[in-house]
mmCIF file of C-alpha atoms and ligand atoms in Angstrom:
data_model
loop_
_atom_site.group_PDB
_atom_site.id
_atom_site.type_symbol
_atom_site.label_atom_id
_atom_site.label_comp_id
_atom_site.label_asym_id
_atom_site.label_seq_id
_atom_site.Cartn_x
_atom_site.Cartn_y
_atom_site.Cartn_z
ATOM 1 C CA MET A 1 32.222 -7.005 -12.468
ATOM 2 C CA ILE A 2 29.025 -5.208 -11.463
ATOM 3 C CA ARG A 3 30.038 -5.516 -7.835
ATOM 4 C CA GLU A 4 33.373 -3.798 -8.567
ATOM 5 C CA GLN A 5 31.668 -1.040 -10.537
ATOM 6 C CA LEU A 6 29.274 -0.503 -7.642
ATOM 7 C CA ILE A 7 32.109 -0.227 -5.168
ATOM 8 C CA GLU A 8 33.690 2.436 -7.373
ATOM 9 C CA VAL A 9 30.418 4.377 -7.704
ATOM 10 C CA GLU A 10 29.848 4.099 -3.960
ATOM 11 C CA GLU A 11 33.335 5.502 -3.279
ATOM 12 C CA ARG A 12 32.636 8.443 -5.553
ATOM 13 C CA ILE A 13 29.267 9.113 -3.949
ATOM 14 C CA LYS A 14 30.862 9.082 -0.505
ATOM 15 C CA ALA A 15 33.622 11.445 -1.617
ATOM 16 C CA ALA A 16 31.111 13.854 -3.195
ATOM 17 C CA CYS A 17 29.026 13.819 -0.004
ATOM 18 C CA GLN A 18 32.142 14.542 2.000
ATOM 19 C CA ARG A 19 33.132 17.466 -0.223
ATOM 20 C CA ALA A 20 29.651 18.902 0.154
ATOM 21 C CA GLY A 21 29.477 18.287 3.901
ATOM 22 C CA ARG A 22 26.513 15.986 3.401
ATOM 23 C CA ASP A 23 25.584 12.711 5.046
ATOM 24 C CA ARG A 24 25.837 9.724 2.688
ATOM 25 C CA ARG A 25 22.346 8.686 3.797
ATOM 26 C CA GLU A 26 20.863 11.777 2.156
ATOM 27 C CA VAL A 27 21.590 10.316 -1.287
ATOM 28 C CA THR A 28 19.852 7.306 -2.828
ATOM 29 C CA LEU A 29 21.664 5.519 -5.623
ATOM 30 C CA ILE A 30 19.245 4.343 -8.292
ATOM 31 C CA ALA A 31 20.780 1.726 -10.563
ATOM 32 C CA VAL A 32 19.455 2.417 -14.045
ATOM 33 C CA SER A 33 19.000 -1.003 -15.581
ATOM 34 C CA LYS A 34 17.193 -0.231 -18.822
ATOM 35 C CA THR A 35 17.987 -2.689 -21.652
ATOM 36 C CA LYS A 36 19.925 -4.903 -19.214
ATOM 37 C CA PRO A 37 18.869 -8.512 -18.509
ATOM 38 C CA ALA A 38 17.412 -9.566 -15.156
ATOM 39 C CA ALA A 39 20.579 -11.549 -14.324
ATOM 40 C CA MET A 40 22.570 -8.319 -14.217
ATOM 41 C CA LEU A 41 20.005 -6.701 -11.958
ATOM 42 C CA GLN A 42 20.228 -9.721 -9.671
ATOM 43 C CA GLU A 43 23.982 -9.173 -9.448
ATOM 44 C CA ALA A 44 23.462 -5.570 -8.426
ATOM 45 C CA TYR A 45 20.800 -6.693 -5.955
ATOM 46 C CA ASP A 46 23.198 -9.200 -4.434
ATOM 47 C CA ALA A 47 25.698 -6.364 -4.035
ATOM 48 C CA GLY A 48 23.107 -4.447 -2.022
ATOM 49 C CA ILE A 49 21.147 -2.356 -4.540
ATOM 50 C CA ARG A 50 17.400 -2.097 -3.911
ATOM 51 C CA ASP A 51 16.450 0.871 -6.101
ATOM 52 C CA PHE A 52 16.302 0.277 -9.843
ATOM 53 C CA GLY A 53 15.395 2.742 -12.571
ATOM 54 C CA GLU A 54 13.722 1.831 -15.851
ATOM 55 C CA ASN A 55 12.509 4.035 -18.662
ATOM 56 C CA LYS A 56 9.998 1.626 -20.171
ATOM 57 C CA VAL A 57 6.912 0.253 -18.475
ATOM 58 C CA GLN A 58 7.322 -3.008 -20.340
ATOM 59 C CA GLU A 59 10.777 -3.628 -18.890
ATOM 60 C CA ILE A 60 9.487 -3.222 -15.341
ATOM 61 C CA GLN A 61 6.653 -5.625 -16.168
ATOM 62 C CA GLU A 62 9.066 -8.211 -17.511
ATOM 63 C CA LYS A 63 11.749 -7.952 -14.849
ATOM 64 C CA ALA A 64 9.751 -7.440 -11.655
ATOM 65 C CA PRO A 65 8.226 -10.961 -11.577
ATOM 66 C CA VAL A 66 11.616 -12.704 -11.852
ATOM 67 C CA LEU A 67 13.450 -10.562 -9.298
ATOM 68 C CA PRO A 68 13.143 -10.150 -5.501
ATOM 69 C CA GLU A 69 9.973 -8.523 -4.262
ATOM 70 C CA ASP A 70 11.649 -5.872 -2.143
ATOM 71 C CA ILE A 71 13.082 -4.069 -5.165
ATOM 72 C CA ARG A 72 11.894 -0.488 -5.486
ATOM 73 C CA TRP A 73 11.185 0.301 -9.147
ATOM 74 C CA HIS A 74 11.582 3.875 -10.306
ATOM 75 C CA MET A 75 9.928 5.006 -13.527
ATOM 76 C CA ILE A 76 12.396 7.506 -14.954
ATOM 77 C CA GLY A 77 11.509 7.679 -18.654
ATOM 78 C CA HIS A 78 8.869 9.583 -20.570
ATOM 79 C CA LEU A 79 5.541 7.987 -19.700
ATOM 80 C CA GLN A 80 2.711 7.724 -22.197
ATOM 81 C CA ARG A 81 -0.730 8.210 -20.748
ATOM 82 C CA ASN A 82 -1.983 4.849 -22.006
ATOM 83 C CA LYS A 83 0.783 3.099 -20.050
ATOM 84 C CA VAL A 84 -0.031 4.657 -16.687
ATOM 85 C CA LYS A 85 -2.376 1.883 -15.629
ATOM 86 C CA GLN A 86 0.372 -0.703 -16.067
ATOM 87 C CA VAL A 87 2.943 1.101 -13.953
ATOM 88 C CA ILE A 88 0.906 2.840 -11.275
ATOM 89 C CA ASP A 89 1.036 0.005 -8.747
ATOM 90 C CA LYS A 90 4.546 -1.147 -9.643
ATOM 91 C CA ALA A 91 6.687 1.976 -9.434
ATOM 92 C CA VAL A 92 7.413 3.506 -6.016
ATOM 93 C CA LEU A 93 8.098 6.825 -7.675
ATOM 94 C CA ILE A 94 7.395 8.272 -11.111
ATOM 95 C CA HIS A 95 10.225 10.725 -11.778
ATOM 96 C CA SER A 96 9.078 11.862 -15.181
ATOM 97 C CA VAL A 97 5.763 13.677 -14.863
ATOM 98 C CA ASP A 98 6.069 16.217 -17.644
ATOM 99 C CA SER A 99 2.521 17.435 -18.316
ATOM 100 C CA ILE A 100 -0.728 18.193 -16.531
ATOM 101 C CA ARG A 101 -2.505 15.701 -18.780
ATOM 102 C CA LEU A 102 -0.202 12.925 -17.650
ATOM 103 C CA ALA A 103 -0.817 13.905 -14.026
ATOM 104 C CA GLU A 104 -4.575 13.760 -14.683
ATOM 105 C CA GLN A 105 -4.204 10.225 -15.983
ATOM 106 C CA ILE A 106 -2.139 9.219 -12.953
ATOM 107 C CA GLU A 107 -4.790 10.743 -10.685
ATOM 108 C CA GLU A 108 -7.507 8.749 -12.448
ATOM 109 C CA GLU A 109 -5.697 5.411 -12.247
ATOM 110 C CA ALA A 110 -4.550 5.999 -8.661
ATOM 111 C CA ALA A 111 -8.107 6.838 -7.622
ATOM 112 C CA LYS A 112 -9.414 3.613 -9.183
ATOM 113 C CA ARG A 113 -6.953 1.615 -7.114
ATOM 114 C CA LYS A 114 -7.441 3.761 -4.018
ATOM 115 C CA LEU A 115 -3.735 4.499 -3.770
ATOM 116 C CA ARG A 116 -1.652 7.625 -3.712
ATOM 117 C CA ALA A 117 0.992 7.959 -6.384
ATOM 118 C CA ASP A 118 4.307 9.550 -5.439
ATOM 119 C CA ILE A 119 5.673 11.639 -8.276
ATOM 120 C CA LEU A 120 8.357 14.130 -9.237
ATOM 121 C CA LEU A 121 7.897 16.866 -11.792
ATOM 122 C CA GLU A 122 10.436 16.746 -14.596
ATOM 123 C CA VAL A 123 11.950 20.113 -15.397
ATOM 124 C CA ASN A 124 13.710 20.901 -18.657
ATOM 125 C CA VAL A 125 16.178 23.202 -16.952
ATOM 126 C CA ALA A 126 18.519 23.475 -19.932
ATOM 127 C CA ARG A 127 15.581 24.165 -22.267
ATOM 128 C CA GLU A 128 16.626 21.466 -24.729
ATOM 129 C CA GLU A 129 14.250 20.984 -27.658
ATOM 130 C CA SER A 130 14.761 17.237 -27.592
ATOM 131 C CA LYS A 131 13.818 16.844 -23.948
ATOM 132 C CA TYR A 132 10.567 16.493 -22.089
ATOM 133 C CA GLY A 133 9.653 18.382 -18.955
ATOM 134 C CA PHE A 134 8.180 21.627 -17.747
ATOM 135 C CA MET A 135 9.999 24.857 -18.407
ATOM 136 C CA GLU A 136 11.172 26.542 -15.230
ATOM 137 C CA GLU A 137 8.564 29.267 -15.449
ATOM 138 C CA GLU A 138 5.788 26.653 -15.737
ATOM 139 C CA VAL A 139 6.718 24.677 -12.644
ATOM 140 C CA LEU A 140 4.905 26.708 -9.979
ATOM 141 C CA ASP A 141 1.640 26.646 -11.887
ATOM 142 C CA ALA A 142 1.990 22.899 -12.511
ATOM 143 C CA VAL A 143 2.737 22.238 -8.834
ATOM 144 C CA LEU A 144 -0.308 24.267 -7.794
ATOM 145 C CA GLN A 145 -2.598 22.419 -10.202
ATOM 146 C CA ILE A 146 -1.321 18.918 -9.482
ATOM 147 C CA SER A 147 -1.267 19.524 -5.711
ATOM 148 C CA ARG A 148 -5.079 19.573 -5.847
ATOM 149 C CA PHE A 149 -5.190 15.983 -7.115
ATOM 150 C CA PRO A 150 -6.080 13.921 -4.038
ATOM 151 C CA HIS A 151 -4.411 10.703 -5.231
ATOM 152 C CA ILE A 152 -1.086 12.270 -6.150
ATOM 153 C CA HIS A 153 1.691 13.362 -3.857
ATOM 154 C CA ILE A 154 4.371 15.622 -5.315
ATOM 155 C CA CYS A 155 7.667 14.672 -3.670
ATOM 156 C CA GLY A 156 10.104 16.873 -5.557
ATOM 157 C CA LEU A 157 11.743 17.625 -8.891
ATOM 158 C CA MET A 158 13.789 15.802 -11.497
ATOM 159 C CA THR A 159 15.926 16.889 -14.400
ATOM 160 C CA ILE A 160 17.974 15.275 -17.129
ATOM 161 C CA ALA A 161 20.983 17.497 -17.674
ATOM 162 C CA PRO A 162 22.500 17.897 -21.140
ATOM 163 C CA PHE A 163 25.189 15.573 -22.376
ATOM 164 C CA VAL A 164 28.498 17.334 -21.730
ATOM 165 C CA GLU A 165 32.140 16.347 -21.944
ATOM 166 C CA ASN A 166 32.988 18.162 -18.736
ATOM 167 C CA SER A 167 30.546 17.505 -15.899
ATOM 168 C CA GLN A 168 31.348 20.899 -14.366
ATOM 169 C CA ASN A 169 29.370 22.418 -17.220
ATOM 170 C CA ASN A 170 26.200 20.942 -15.722
ATOM 171 C CA ARG A 171 26.770 22.500 -12.315
ATOM 172 C CA LYS A 172 24.647 25.507 -13.231
ATOM 173 C CA VAL A 173 21.787 23.198 -14.273
ATOM 174 C CA PHE A 174 21.867 21.409 -10.912
ATOM 175 C CA LYS A 175 22.122 24.701 -9.014
ATOM 176 C CA LYS A 176 19.041 25.926 -10.844
ATOM 177 C CA LEU A 177 16.965 22.835 -10.016
ATOM 178 C CA PHE A 178 18.048 23.086 -6.385
ATOM 179 C CA GLN A 179 17.018 26.742 -6.262
ATOM 180 C CA LEU A 180 13.692 25.951 -7.893
ATOM 181 C CA CYS A 181 13.130 23.313 -5.251
ATOM 182 C CA VAL A 182 13.919 25.792 -2.456
ATOM 183 C CA ASP A 183 11.524 28.323 -4.027
ATOM 184 C CA MET A 184 8.705 25.762 -4.193
ATOM 185 C CA LYS A 185 9.359 24.629 -0.638
ATOM 186 C CA SER A 186 9.125 28.186 0.651
ATOM 187 C CA LYS A 187 5.568 28.415 -0.679
ATOM 188 C CA ASN A 188 4.394 25.669 1.691
ATOM 189 C CA ILE A 189 1.816 24.313 -0.715
ATOM 190 C CA ASP A 190 -0.582 21.748 0.769
ATOM 191 C CA ASN A 191 0.076 18.163 -0.287
ATOM 192 C CA VAL A 192 3.476 19.073 -1.718
ATOM 193 C CA ASN A 193 6.860 18.012 -0.384
ATOM 194 C CA MET A 194 10.052 19.085 -2.023
ATOM 195 C CA ASP A 195 12.346 16.584 -0.338
ATOM 196 C CA ILE A 196 13.502 14.734 -3.429
ATOM 197 C CA LEU A 197 15.841 16.137 -6.021
ATOM 198 C CA SER A 198 16.516 13.531 -8.713
ATOM 199 C CA MET A 199 19.496 14.665 -10.756
ATOM 200 C CA GLY A 200 22.832 13.345 -11.936
ATOM 201 C CA MET A 201 23.710 10.403 -14.217
ATOM 202 C CA SER A 202 26.929 8.474 -14.901
ATOM 203 C CA GLY A 203 28.706 11.492 -16.342
ATOM 204 C CA ASP A 204 27.827 14.012 -13.682
ATOM 205 C CA TYR A 205 26.358 12.458 -10.522
ATOM 206 C CA GLU A 206 29.217 13.688 -8.330
ATOM 207 C CA VAL A 207 28.600 17.306 -9.316
ATOM 208 C CA ALA A 208 24.850 16.744 -8.814
ATOM 209 C CA ILE A 209 25.477 15.480 -5.277
ATOM 210 C CA GLU A 210 27.638 18.515 -4.539
ATOM 211 C CA GLU A 211 24.676 20.632 -5.636
ATOM 212 C CA GLY A 212 22.090 18.860 -3.502
ATOM 213 C CA ALA A 213 20.848 15.769 -5.362
ATOM 214 C CA THR A 214 19.015 13.306 -3.105
ATOM 215 C CA MET A 215 18.637 10.692 -5.855
ATOM 216 C CA VAL A 216 21.188 9.961 -8.550
ATOM 217 C CA ARG A 217 20.317 7.772 -11.543
ATOM 218 C CA VAL A 218 23.371 5.828 -12.634
ATOM 219 C CA GLY A 219 23.329 3.297 -15.470
ATOM 220 C CA THR A 220 26.467 3.021 -17.580
ATOM 221 C CA SER A 221 28.919 3.306 -14.680
ATOM 222 C CA ILE A 222 27.314 0.274 -13.030
ATOM 223 C CA PHE A 223 26.142 -1.961 -15.884
ATOM 224 C CA GLY A 224 28.429 -0.839 -18.723
ATOM 225 C CA SER A 225 27.439 0.821 -21.959
ATOM 226 C CA ARG A 226 24.155 0.097 -23.692
HETATM 227 C C1 LIG B 1 19.400 6.179 -19.066
HETATM 228 C C2 LIG B 1 19.036 7.177 -18.047
HETATM 229 C C3 LIG B 1 19.883 7.442 -16.955
HETATM 230 C C4 LIG B 1 21.228 6.782 -16.757
HETATM 231 O O1 LIG B 1 22.138 7.223 -17.699
HETATM 232 P P1 LIG B 1 23.694 6.780 -17.642
HETATM 233 O O2 LIG B 1 24.379 7.854 -18.387
HETATM 234 O O3 LIG B 1 23.764 5.451 -18.294
HETATM 235 O O4 LIG B 1 24.074 6.732 -16.216
HETATM 236 C C5 LIG B 1 19.460 8.362 -16.012
HETATM 237 N N1 LIG B 1 18.270 8.991 -16.130
HETATM 238 C C6 LIG B 1 17.427 8.767 -17.155
HETATM 239 C C7 LIG B 1 16.148 9.496 -17.223
HETATM 240 C C8 LIG B 1 17.780 7.860 -18.149
HETATM 241 O O5 LIG B 1 16.937 7.641 -19.167
#
């Protein structure tokens, strides 16, 4: 079941890459496994998935010990500052850095462990009240501030696009995040890379890939509804 769903998603990713004239290897599929039991993740693993996305620290803590060690865990949900210490050495990438204060906490915990945390800045491109993330006009300042933290490496940007019936309606959101990424890149800020663009979910990952996504976060289309 999961294997079949993955084959379907993979086909769609390939087709989107082809339409956009992109190499399939430019796009990482993150299987979003929140609320799903470890057995389902194991199935996806057996079908070749190595990148898993979770939105709760506790779920990573529970699942990681019972699953293969080479899984790359992505923290994609809003992260509370008091949870940073539990996730800092478990997640390969924190996609959801949405405030300077959170970045300060990550810096502190990373310094304690003498590691460098890879992060993305979450941008609320569609300016939705209900969503976390920096507003577009705040991103440059945030990048400049966080780039001075020696134990943090900014790797790119992330957005959660609005829920829409027609995925084409999110194209403008993805275009905007891509442009923002290009703008930041052109500033050549020390300690900042803008190589990762995390955008696109089950409803709209193909459009996101057409607009330059390098990571897509797909849950429902792989594991079924939650
Ligand atoms: C749940 C979630 C996803 C996956 O959503 P689906 O619509 O199930 O593919 C992607 N990104 C984030 C941040 C999420 O919380």
